[in-house]
């Protein structure tokens, strides 16, 4: 059975029950925590403008208590055998998978994400947790070192309470990428979700309690980034910090962790290039890049937002992209006919629209107008896809917009394409599109970024490190053995031999 929400959209009864509580708690030590001040924040459906619920607006002292709880829970969690810990985490993965339709609908409402895409994100969480549980069984805790005249070895052990600050674009998926290796290695976690999209994290923490994850192992604190997030980053008792978000906030988090000598991982923004050579299937390549820029309304840090196209196919490529983008159906995330939902909030909508104006004022050609989108029956944060073109010195070609906007430019040959692709302060992810495998590999290795894809974009197979360089961050390695090893600290043990 389902329950009608608004405009004939259907809510699952479990989602209706979850949202009917109106005021949702933070979860610390397995207990519901309300802000002592009584302060709450409204979380809004970006697709309708309706309030979904209120979340707690915790202050710095309440964040500090959560870190203390996580540290107190750490020794018992770390001392569990690998088999015991793995059983608990796999039970959590099974429970999340069982509740996937519920969590996905919560995520779709909260983040403005197409429901089918939200289901994929929840499954990604499940798959990531299972992957790191399996991978943790392959890590050698003791590694013998061959050192003349000494008996020596290294010993791996978890750090303690690890802190995570997540953004609003992929809440469940990124929580999975972040906490799975930490938990599998034997650490406890404190999760600070974005204030706009905290609901799925709260549901996850309640589910973890229900299926028997020990209290204090998974903690979710909510509140404003400037207060709750800052308090978590500045807490000297966290053992590791992971932040995903903008370079501007990433710098602040990095500075705070530097003062406390806390190791930090920063996954920041991007201004990815898709380099399209003249030997491609033009329609298929255009179709793929249109799909990339409209996926989650372009709110993807590693997206291809600069399309660099070889001159002799430029006009054909652009014409097909315009045709396809005009066909994209913008609608509410729970409408099964929607192909692109809203951006997350009015501020982000204005950011996207503002960059269109700034780009045109800076000399960009408007290939596809874009602008506000109207969706019958809903007052949400909707925008149309847009295309700009011209010099890569344009503000819209250099700064991250985080919306369904791509910037086009022509290139003559491979040397110019490399120069143009690397003409950015960012360094997260690029792609090269060509039927020539030798050229593809040469281009992929020549572009300055943490990730280069060939004839695809936004590809994240398990076992392949993912991270950024330059303005896109530091300390990457998501989804790989490098990530898991980040959550162990090494002790070197030496005994001189007589």
Short mmCIF file of C-alpha atoms in Angstrom, two decimals:
data_model
loop_
_atom_site.label_atom_id
_atom_site.label_comp_id
_atom_site.label_asym_id
_atom_site.label_seq_id
_atom_site.Cartn_x
_atom_site.Cartn_y
_atom_site.Cartn_z
CA UNK A 1 0.00 0.00 0.00
CA UNK A 2 1.08 3.60 -0.58
CA UNK A 3 -0.04 6.92 0.75
CA UNK A 4 -0.78 9.94 -1.41
CA UNK A 5 1.68 12.79 -0.84
CA UNK A 6 0.78 15.71 -3.10
CA UNK A 7 -0.21 16.01 -6.74
CA UNK A 8 -0.87 12.24 -6.83
CA UNK A 9 2.71 11.32 -5.95
CA UNK A 10 2.78 8.23 -3.77
CA UNK A 11 4.66 7.77 -0.50
CA UNK A 12 5.41 4.36 0.96
CA UNK A 13 3.69 3.94 4.35
CA UNK A 14 7.07 3.54 6.09
CA UNK A 15 8.22 6.85 4.62
CA UNK A 16 4.99 8.50 5.69
CA UNK A 17 5.51 7.18 9.23
CA UNK A 18 9.13 8.37 9.30
CA UNK A 19 8.18 11.87 8.20
CA UNK A 20 5.11 12.07 10.43
CA UNK A 21 7.38 12.46 13.46
CA UNK A 22 7.90 16.09 12.37
CA UNK A 23 10.97 16.56 14.59
CA UNK A 24 13.71 13.99 14.04
CA UNK A 25 16.58 13.35 16.46
CA UNK A 26 20.30 13.08 16.09
CA UNK A 27 21.55 9.61 17.05
CA UNK A 28 24.48 9.39 19.45
CA UNK A 29 25.45 6.28 21.35
CA UNK A 30 22.33 4.55 20.07
CA UNK A 31 20.11 7.16 21.73
CA UNK A 32 17.93 9.92 20.35
CA UNK A 33 19.48 13.31 21.02
CA UNK A 34 17.62 16.61 20.86
CA UNK A 35 19.36 19.96 20.85
CA UNK A 36 19.40 21.31 24.40
CA UNK A 37 18.54 24.74 23.02
CA UNK A 38 15.46 23.37 21.28
CA UNK A 39 16.79 24.69 17.97
CA UNK A 40 15.78 22.82 14.83
CA UNK A 41 16.20 23.21 11.08
CA UNK A 42 13.55 22.56 8.47
CA UNK A 43 14.40 20.13 5.68
CA UNK A 44 12.54 20.87 2.46
CA UNK A 45 11.53 18.79 -0.57
CA UNK A 46 13.35 20.60 -3.41
CA UNK A 47 10.73 19.39 -5.84
CA UNK A 48 7.69 20.91 -4.15
CA UNK A 49 8.93 23.39 -1.59
CA UNK A 50 7.06 21.47 1.12
CA UNK A 51 8.63 20.93 4.53
CA UNK A 52 9.46 17.28 5.10
CA UNK A 53 10.57 17.41 8.75
CA UNK A 54 12.61 19.26 11.34
CA UNK A 55 16.12 18.12 12.31
CA UNK A 56 18.20 19.00 15.34
CA UNK A 57 20.49 22.02 15.20
CA UNK A 58 23.21 20.84 17.60
CA UNK A 59 25.77 23.18 19.12
CA UNK A 60 29.51 22.68 19.52
CA UNK A 61 29.29 21.12 22.99
CA UNK A 62 26.83 18.53 21.71
CA UNK A 63 29.13 17.67 18.81
CA UNK A 64 32.02 17.28 21.25
CA UNK A 65 29.96 14.86 23.36
CA UNK A 66 29.27 12.76 20.28
CA UNK A 67 33.00 12.46 19.61
CA UNK A 68 33.53 11.41 23.24
CA UNK A 69 30.85 8.74 22.85
CA UNK A 70 32.47 7.42 19.67
CA UNK A 71 35.87 7.26 21.35
CA UNK A 72 34.36 5.47 24.35
CA UNK A 73 32.78 2.86 22.08
CA UNK A 74 35.98 2.33 20.11
CA UNK A 75 37.92 -0.14 22.30
CA UNK A 76 35.14 -2.74 22.40
CA UNK A 77 34.44 -2.44 18.65
CA UNK A 78 38.13 -2.66 17.76
CA UNK A 79 38.61 -5.73 19.97
CA UNK A 80 35.91 -7.72 18.21
CA UNK A 81 37.30 -10.43 16.01
CA UNK A 82 37.28 -9.75 12.29
CA UNK A 83 34.59 -12.40 11.92
CA UNK A 84 32.35 -10.86 14.60
CA UNK A 85 32.70 -7.34 13.23
CA UNK A 86 32.12 -8.51 9.68
CA UNK A 87 28.92 -10.32 10.64
CA UNK A 88 27.51 -7.15 12.18
CA UNK A 89 28.41 -5.01 9.17
CA UNK A 90 27.04 -7.54 6.69
CA UNK A 91 23.83 -7.64 8.71
CA UNK A 92 23.65 -3.86 8.33
CA UNK A 93 24.23 -4.16 4.56
CA UNK A 94 21.42 -6.72 4.34
CA UNK A 95 19.08 -4.48 6.32
CA UNK A 96 19.79 -1.45 4.13
CA UNK A 97 19.19 -3.55 1.03
CA UNK A 98 15.90 -4.83 2.46
CA UNK A 99 14.81 -1.25 3.17
CA UNK A 100 16.12 0.12 -0.14
CA UNK A 101 12.74 1.36 -1.48
CA UNK A 102 12.13 3.24 1.77
CA UNK A 103 15.57 4.83 2.03
CA UNK A 104 15.56 5.69 -1.68
CA UNK A 105 12.24 7.48 -1.43
CA UNK A 106 13.45 9.43 1.61
CA UNK A 107 16.59 10.33 -0.33
CA UNK A 108 14.62 11.34 -3.43
CA UNK A 109 12.40 13.66 -1.42
CA UNK A 110 15.23 15.13 0.63
CA UNK A 111 17.86 15.61 -2.11
CA UNK A 112 15.64 16.15 -5.16
CA UNK A 113 17.08 13.02 -6.73
CA UNK A 114 15.17 10.96 -9.31
CA UNK A 115 13.83 7.99 -7.33
CA UNK A 116 15.39 5.34 -9.59
CA UNK A 117 18.76 7.07 -9.21
CA UNK A 118 18.30 7.18 -5.44
CA UNK A 119 17.69 3.44 -5.45
CA UNK A 120 21.00 3.04 -7.27
CA UNK A 121 22.73 5.14 -4.61
CA UNK A 122 21.32 2.99 -1.80
CA UNK A 123 22.46 -0.17 -3.57
CA UNK A 124 25.87 1.43 -4.00
CA UNK A 125 26.02 1.88 -0.20
CA UNK A 126 25.21 -1.81 0.23
CA UNK A 127 27.77 -2.94 -2.33
CA UNK A 128 30.46 -0.66 -0.90
CA UNK A 129 29.97 -1.91 2.65
CA UNK A 130 30.14 -5.54 1.52
CA UNK A 131 33.24 -4.78 -0.57
CA UNK A 132 35.20 -3.30 2.33
CA UNK A 133 34.12 -6.03 4.74
CA UNK A 134 35.50 -8.59 2.28
CA UNK A 135 38.63 -6.53 1.65
CA UNK A 136 39.35 -6.20 5.39
CA UNK A 137 39.74 -9.97 5.53
CA UNK A 138 42.65 -9.69 3.10
CA UNK A 139 44.65 -7.18 5.17
CA UNK A 140 47.64 -8.64 7.03
CA UNK A 141 47.66 -7.18 10.52
CA UNK A 142 51.31 -8.15 11.04
CA UNK A 143 53.90 -7.78 8.30
CA UNK A 144 57.41 -9.16 8.90
CA UNK A 145 60.31 -6.94 7.86
CA UNK A 146 63.65 -8.35 6.77
CA UNK A 147 66.15 -6.22 8.71
CA UNK A 148 69.67 -7.46 9.33
CA UNK A 149 70.46 -8.01 13.01
CA UNK A 150 66.88 -7.39 14.14
CA UNK A 151 63.53 -9.03 14.41
CA UNK A 152 61.08 -6.46 13.06
CA UNK A 153 57.49 -6.18 11.92
CA UNK A 154 54.71 -3.68 11.47
CA UNK A 155 51.36 -4.02 13.18
CA UNK A 156 48.16 -2.48 11.82
CA UNK A 157 45.38 -1.30 14.11
CA UNK A 158 42.45 1.12 13.81
CA UNK A 159 42.70 4.76 14.81
CA UNK A 160 39.61 5.43 16.93
CA UNK A 161 36.76 7.85 16.33
CA UNK A 162 36.72 9.02 12.71
CA UNK A 163 34.72 12.07 11.64
CA UNK A 164 32.90 12.56 8.34
CA UNK A 165 31.27 15.66 6.87
CA UNK A 166 29.17 14.84 3.81
CA UNK A 167 27.59 17.05 1.13
CA UNK A 168 24.00 17.16 -0.07
CA UNK A 169 24.32 15.72 -3.57
CA UNK A 170 24.85 11.99 -2.83
CA UNK A 171 24.07 11.46 0.87
CA UNK A 172 23.74 7.66 1.10
CA UNK A 173 26.29 6.83 -1.58
CA UNK A 174 28.97 9.05 -0.07
CA UNK A 175 28.23 7.86 3.46
CA UNK A 176 28.87 4.35 2.15
CA UNK A 177 32.12 5.39 0.47
CA UNK A 178 33.26 7.12 3.67
CA UNK A 179 32.28 5.02 6.66
CA UNK A 180 32.52 1.51 5.14
CA UNK A 181 36.34 1.27 5.19
CA UNK A 182 36.51 2.99 8.58
CA UNK A 183 34.06 0.56 10.18
CA UNK A 184 35.53 -2.49 8.49
CA UNK A 185 38.96 -1.58 9.88
CA UNK A 186 37.55 -1.35 13.41
CA UNK A 187 37.03 2.39 13.86
CA UNK A 188 33.92 4.14 15.15
CA UNK A 189 32.36 7.01 13.21
CA UNK A 190 30.66 10.36 13.70
CA UNK A 191 28.66 11.41 10.65
CA UNK A 192 27.70 15.02 9.98
CA UNK A 193 25.34 15.05 6.97
CA UNK A 194 24.52 18.24 5.09
CA UNK A 195 21.80 20.28 6.78
CA UNK A 196 19.73 20.11 3.58
CA UNK A 197 19.87 16.31 3.34
CA UNK A 198 20.14 14.67 6.76
CA UNK A 199 17.14 12.32 6.62
CA UNK A 200 18.70 9.19 5.14
CA UNK A 201 21.62 9.38 7.61
CA UNK A 202 19.19 9.51 10.54
CA UNK A 203 17.25 6.56 9.11
CA UNK A 204 20.53 4.64 8.69
CA UNK A 205 21.56 5.24 12.31
CA UNK A 206 18.17 4.08 13.57
CA UNK A 207 18.38 0.99 11.38
CA UNK A 208 21.88 0.26 12.69
CA UNK A 209 20.57 0.37 16.25
CA UNK A 210 17.69 -1.92 15.31
CA UNK A 211 19.88 -4.65 13.81
CA UNK A 212 22.40 -4.66 16.62
CA UNK A 213 25.32 -2.42 15.69
CA UNK A 214 26.82 -1.64 19.13
CA UNK A 215 25.88 1.73 20.57
CA UNK A 216 28.36 4.48 19.78
CA UNK A 217 29.83 2.80 16.71
CA UNK A 218 27.70 4.79 14.22
CA UNK A 219 26.71 8.28 15.38
CA UNK A 220 24.83 10.91 13.37
CA UNK A 221 24.96 14.55 14.40
CA UNK A 222 22.94 17.21 12.60
CA UNK A 223 23.05 20.97 12.38
CA UNK A 224 24.51 23.85 10.45
CA UNK A 225 27.82 23.48 8.70
CA UNK A 226 29.13 26.71 10.22
CA UNK A 227 28.48 25.46 13.77
CA UNK A 228 28.06 21.67 13.97
CA UNK A 229 30.36 20.96 11.02
CA UNK A 230 32.99 23.41 12.22
CA UNK A 231 32.87 21.94 15.74
CA UNK A 232 33.49 18.46 14.39
CA UNK A 233 36.41 19.60 12.21
CA UNK A 234 37.93 21.49 15.17
CA UNK A 235 37.57 18.67 17.68
CA UNK A 236 41.04 17.61 18.82
CA UNK A 237 39.83 14.15 19.87
CA UNK A 238 38.91 12.86 16.43
CA UNK A 239 41.54 10.56 15.00
CA UNK A 240 40.84 11.06 11.29
CA UNK A 241 38.69 13.50 9.31
CA UNK A 242 37.08 13.11 5.90
CA UNK A 243 35.35 16.04 4.22
CA UNK A 244 33.52 16.08 0.90
CA UNK A 245 32.36 19.44 -0.41
CA UNK A 246 33.56 22.74 -1.82
CA UNK A 247 37.23 23.82 -1.98
CA UNK A 248 36.36 26.91 0.06
CA UNK A 249 35.05 24.89 3.03
CA UNK A 250 37.66 22.20 2.44
CA UNK A 251 40.39 24.73 3.15
CA UNK A 252 38.77 25.60 6.48
CA UNK A 253 38.47 21.93 7.43
CA UNK A 254 42.08 21.32 6.42
CA UNK A 255 43.28 24.29 8.48
CA UNK A 256 41.37 23.07 11.53
CA UNK A 257 42.75 19.55 11.24
CA UNK A 258 46.25 20.92 10.67
CA UNK A 259 46.15 22.80 13.95
CA UNK A 260 45.23 19.58 15.77
CA UNK A 261 47.55 17.36 13.68
CA UNK A 262 44.59 15.21 12.64
CA UNK A 263 45.03 13.37 9.31
CA UNK A 264 42.47 14.70 6.83
CA UNK A 265 41.06 13.55 3.50
CA UNK A 266 39.51 16.24 1.30
CA UNK A 267 37.29 15.30 -1.66
CA UNK A 268 36.50 18.65 -3.28
CA UNK A 269 35.08 20.14 -6.46
CA UNK A 270 35.90 19.79 -10.12
CA UNK A 271 35.63 21.31 -13.56
CA UNK A 272 36.06 18.18 -15.63
CA UNK A 273 36.80 18.14 -19.35
CA UNK A 274 35.38 15.74 -21.92
CA UNK A 275 37.72 15.73 -24.91
CA UNK A 276 35.87 14.55 -28.03
CA UNK A 277 37.88 13.61 -31.13
CA UNK A 278 36.55 13.48 -34.68
CA UNK A 279 36.58 9.67 -34.99
CA UNK A 280 33.77 9.08 -32.47
CA UNK A 281 30.17 8.13 -33.07
CA UNK A 282 28.90 11.69 -32.71
CA UNK A 283 25.34 10.87 -31.63
CA UNK A 284 26.37 8.19 -29.12
CA UNK A 285 29.01 10.44 -27.56
CA UNK A 286 26.65 13.40 -27.40
CA UNK A 287 24.01 11.17 -25.82
CA UNK A 288 26.44 10.02 -23.13
CA UNK A 289 27.54 13.55 -22.25
CA UNK A 290 23.96 14.85 -22.20
CA UNK A 291 23.21 12.04 -19.76
CA UNK A 292 26.19 13.01 -17.62
CA UNK A 293 25.34 16.72 -17.37
CA UNK A 294 21.67 16.09 -16.57
CA UNK A 295 22.28 13.28 -14.07
CA UNK A 296 21.16 14.61 -10.68
CA UNK A 297 20.74 18.00 -12.37
CA UNK A 298 24.48 18.33 -12.90
CA UNK A 299 25.18 18.38 -9.15
CA UNK A 300 28.14 16.03 -9.50
CA UNK A 301 31.64 17.18 -8.58
CA UNK A 302 33.41 14.93 -11.09
CA UNK A 303 31.05 15.73 -13.95
CA UNK A 304 32.14 16.69 -17.45
CA UNK A 305 31.27 20.38 -17.53
CA UNK A 306 33.77 21.50 -20.20
CA UNK A 307 33.13 19.81 -23.55
CA UNK A 308 36.16 20.20 -25.80
CA UNK A 309 35.25 19.09 -29.31
CA UNK A 310 37.48 18.73 -32.38
CA UNK A 311 36.61 21.46 -34.85
CA UNK A 312 35.47 19.36 -37.81
CA UNK A 313 32.67 17.64 -35.85
CA UNK A 314 31.87 20.55 -33.52
CA UNK A 315 28.75 21.82 -35.31
CA UNK A 316 27.23 18.35 -35.72
CA UNK A 317 27.97 17.45 -32.10
CA UNK A 318 26.52 20.68 -30.73
CA UNK A 319 23.37 20.45 -32.84
CA UNK A 320 22.60 16.97 -31.54
CA UNK A 321 23.29 17.97 -27.94
CA UNK A 322 20.89 20.91 -28.22
CA UNK A 323 18.22 18.66 -29.70
CA UNK A 324 18.56 16.09 -26.91
CA UNK A 325 18.75 18.60 -24.08
CA UNK A 326 15.54 20.23 -25.25
CA UNK A 327 13.85 16.83 -24.88
CA UNK A 328 14.87 16.30 -21.24
CA UNK A 329 11.74 16.10 -19.09
CA UNK A 330 12.21 18.11 -15.90
CA UNK A 331 9.90 17.03 -13.11
CA UNK A 332 9.41 15.97 -9.50
CA UNK A 333 11.80 13.22 -8.36
CA UNK A 334 8.93 10.86 -7.50
CA UNK A 335 7.31 11.25 -10.91
CA UNK A 336 8.43 8.15 -12.87
CA UNK A 337 8.36 10.15 -16.11
CA UNK A 338 10.91 12.71 -14.84
CA UNK A 339 14.37 12.58 -16.37
CA UNK A 340 15.86 15.43 -14.34
CA UNK A 341 14.76 16.74 -10.97
CA UNK A 342 15.35 20.06 -9.18
CA UNK A 343 18.56 21.41 -7.72
CA UNK A 344 18.78 21.08 -3.97
CA UNK A 345 17.64 24.48 -2.72
CA UNK A 346 16.78 28.05 -3.83
CA UNK A 347 20.35 29.19 -3.18
CA UNK A 348 21.72 26.59 -5.56
CA UNK A 349 19.07 27.45 -8.16
CA UNK A 350 20.12 31.08 -8.03
CA UNK A 351 23.78 30.06 -8.29
CA UNK A 352 23.10 28.18 -11.53
CA UNK A 353 21.03 30.99 -13.01
CA UNK A 354 23.58 33.55 -11.86
CA UNK A 355 26.43 31.77 -13.63
CA UNK A 356 24.47 31.74 -16.86
CA UNK A 357 24.18 35.51 -16.65
CA UNK A 358 27.80 36.00 -15.58
CA UNK A 359 29.00 33.75 -18.38
CA UNK A 360 27.08 35.67 -21.03
CA UNK A 361 28.22 38.99 -19.58
CA UNK A 362 31.80 37.70 -19.82
CA UNK A 363 31.39 37.03 -23.54
CA UNK A 364 30.10 33.47 -23.75
CA UNK A 365 27.83 32.46 -26.62
CA UNK A 366 24.49 31.13 -25.37
CA UNK A 367 24.02 27.92 -27.38
CA UNK A 368 21.04 26.72 -25.31
CA UNK A 369 19.30 29.29 -23.13
CA UNK A 370 18.51 27.31 -20.01
CA UNK A 371 16.93 29.33 -17.21
CA UNK A 372 14.08 28.59 -14.77
CA UNK A 373 11.93 25.54 -15.49
CA UNK A 374 8.24 25.29 -14.68
CA UNK A 375 6.78 21.99 -13.48
CA UNK A 376 3.00 21.75 -13.38
CA UNK A 377 1.66 21.49 -9.85
CA UNK A 378 4.95 22.11 -8.10
CA UNK A 379 6.88 25.10 -6.86
CA UNK A 380 10.39 23.70 -6.68
CA UNK A 381 13.99 24.55 -7.51
CA UNK A 382 13.82 23.61 -11.17
CA UNK A 383 16.16 24.79 -13.93
CA UNK A 384 16.53 23.88 -17.59
CA UNK A 385 19.75 22.41 -19.03
CA UNK A 386 21.96 25.02 -20.68
CA UNK A 387 24.96 25.21 -23.00
CA UNK A 388 27.48 28.05 -23.23
CA UNK A 389 30.44 28.31 -25.59
CA UNK A 390 33.55 30.37 -26.20
CA UNK A 391 36.86 31.14 -24.56
CA UNK A 392 37.95 28.97 -21.64
CA UNK A 393 38.95 32.15 -19.82
CA UNK A 394 35.22 32.79 -19.29
CA UNK A 395 34.03 32.71 -15.68
CA UNK A 396 31.52 29.96 -16.53
CA UNK A 397 34.32 27.84 -17.97
CA UNK A 398 36.63 28.29 -14.99
CA UNK A 399 34.39 28.14 -11.91
CA UNK A 400 32.32 25.21 -10.68
CA UNK A 401 28.61 25.85 -11.33
CA UNK A 402 27.19 22.58 -9.97
CA UNK A 403 24.14 22.47 -12.20
CA UNK A 404 23.04 21.19 -15.63
CA UNK A 405 25.33 23.57 -17.55
CA UNK A 406 28.13 22.59 -19.93
CA UNK A 407 30.66 24.88 -21.57
CA UNK A 408 31.77 24.15 -25.17
CA UNK A 409 35.04 24.93 -26.93
CA UNK A 410 36.74 23.82 -30.15
CA UNK A 411 40.21 22.34 -30.54
CA UNK A 412 42.34 21.60 -33.62
CA UNK A 413 44.65 18.78 -32.57
CA UNK A 414 45.75 16.62 -29.67
CA UNK A 415 48.35 19.07 -28.37
CA UNK A 416 45.80 21.86 -28.16
CA UNK A 417 43.27 19.51 -26.52
CA UNK A 418 45.73 18.64 -23.75
CA UNK A 419 46.55 22.29 -23.17
CA UNK A 420 42.85 23.19 -22.97
CA UNK A 421 41.93 20.26 -20.72
CA UNK A 422 44.66 21.21 -18.24
CA UNK A 423 43.72 24.90 -18.29
CA UNK A 424 41.99 24.75 -14.90
CA UNK A 425 42.74 25.07 -11.21
CA UNK A 426 40.87 21.82 -10.55
CA UNK A 427 42.04 18.25 -11.05
CA UNK A 428 39.33 15.72 -10.29
CA UNK A 429 38.17 13.84 -13.40
CA UNK A 430 38.34 14.11 -17.18
CA UNK A 431 37.39 11.86 -20.08
CA UNK A 432 38.66 11.30 -23.60
CA UNK A 433 36.42 10.09 -26.41
CA UNK A 434 38.08 8.45 -29.41
CA UNK A 435 38.20 5.15 -31.30
CA UNK A 436 42.00 5.20 -31.25
CA UNK A 437 43.11 3.26 -28.13
CA UNK A 438 46.71 4.47 -28.32
CA UNK A 439 45.65 8.12 -28.50
CA UNK A 440 43.10 7.49 -25.76
CA UNK A 441 45.74 6.15 -23.38
CA UNK A 442 48.18 8.94 -24.27
CA UNK A 443 45.55 11.61 -23.64
CA UNK A 444 44.34 10.00 -20.42
CA UNK A 445 47.87 9.99 -19.03
CA UNK A 446 48.51 13.59 -20.12
CA UNK A 447 45.55 15.23 -18.39
CA UNK A 448 46.18 16.62 -14.92
CA UNK A 449 43.57 14.99 -12.71
CA UNK A 450 43.11 12.21 -10.22
CA UNK A 451 40.97 10.27 -12.70
CA UNK A 452 40.85 9.88 -16.48
CA UNK A 453 38.10 7.89 -18.19
CA UNK A 454 38.06 6.61 -21.78
CA UNK A 455 34.82 6.69 -23.80
CA UNK A 456 32.80 7.07 -20.60
CA UNK A 457 32.37 9.50 -17.74
CA UNK A 458 31.54 8.98 -14.03
CA UNK A 459 32.83 5.40 -13.78
CA UNK A 460 33.61 4.02 -10.29
CA UNK A 461 34.56 0.34 -10.28
CA UNK A 462 35.50 -1.12 -6.92
CA UNK A 463 39.24 -1.51 -6.54
CA UNK A 464 40.20 1.60 -8.55
CA UNK A 465 41.37 4.59 -6.46
CA UNK A 466 39.36 7.78 -6.88
CA UNK A 467 40.56 11.17 -5.67
CA UNK A 468 41.58 14.64 -6.75
CA UNK A 469 44.65 16.83 -7.11
CA UNK A 470 45.19 20.59 -7.01
CA UNK A 471 41.98 22.43 -6.06
CA UNK A 472 40.04 19.16 -6.15
CA UNK A 473 41.48 17.85 -2.92
CA UNK A 474 44.01 15.59 -1.30
CA UNK A 475 44.26 12.22 0.38
CA UNK A 476 42.04 10.39 -2.10
CA UNK A 477 41.77 6.67 -2.77
CA UNK A 478 38.03 6.11 -2.43
CA UNK A 479 36.77 2.58 -3.27
CA UNK A 480 40.15 0.86 -3.14
CA UNK A 481 42.60 -0.91 -0.87
CA UNK A 482 44.32 2.46 -0.38
CA UNK A 483 41.13 3.74 1.26
CA UNK A 484 40.94 0.84 3.67
CA UNK A 485 44.60 1.17 4.62
CA UNK A 486 44.00 4.83 5.48
CA UNK A 487 41.92 3.63 8.43
CA UNK A 488 44.72 1.61 10.00
CA UNK A 489 47.70 3.13 11.74
CA UNK A 490 51.04 1.30 11.68
CA UNK A 491 53.19 0.49 14.66
CA UNK A 492 56.78 -0.60 13.92
CA UNK A 493 58.12 -3.20 16.35
CA UNK A 494 61.83 -3.97 16.56
CA UNK A 495 63.89 -6.39 18.71
CA UNK A 496 67.67 -6.36 18.33
CA UNK A 497 69.17 -9.82 17.91
CA UNK A 498 72.29 -10.67 19.87
#
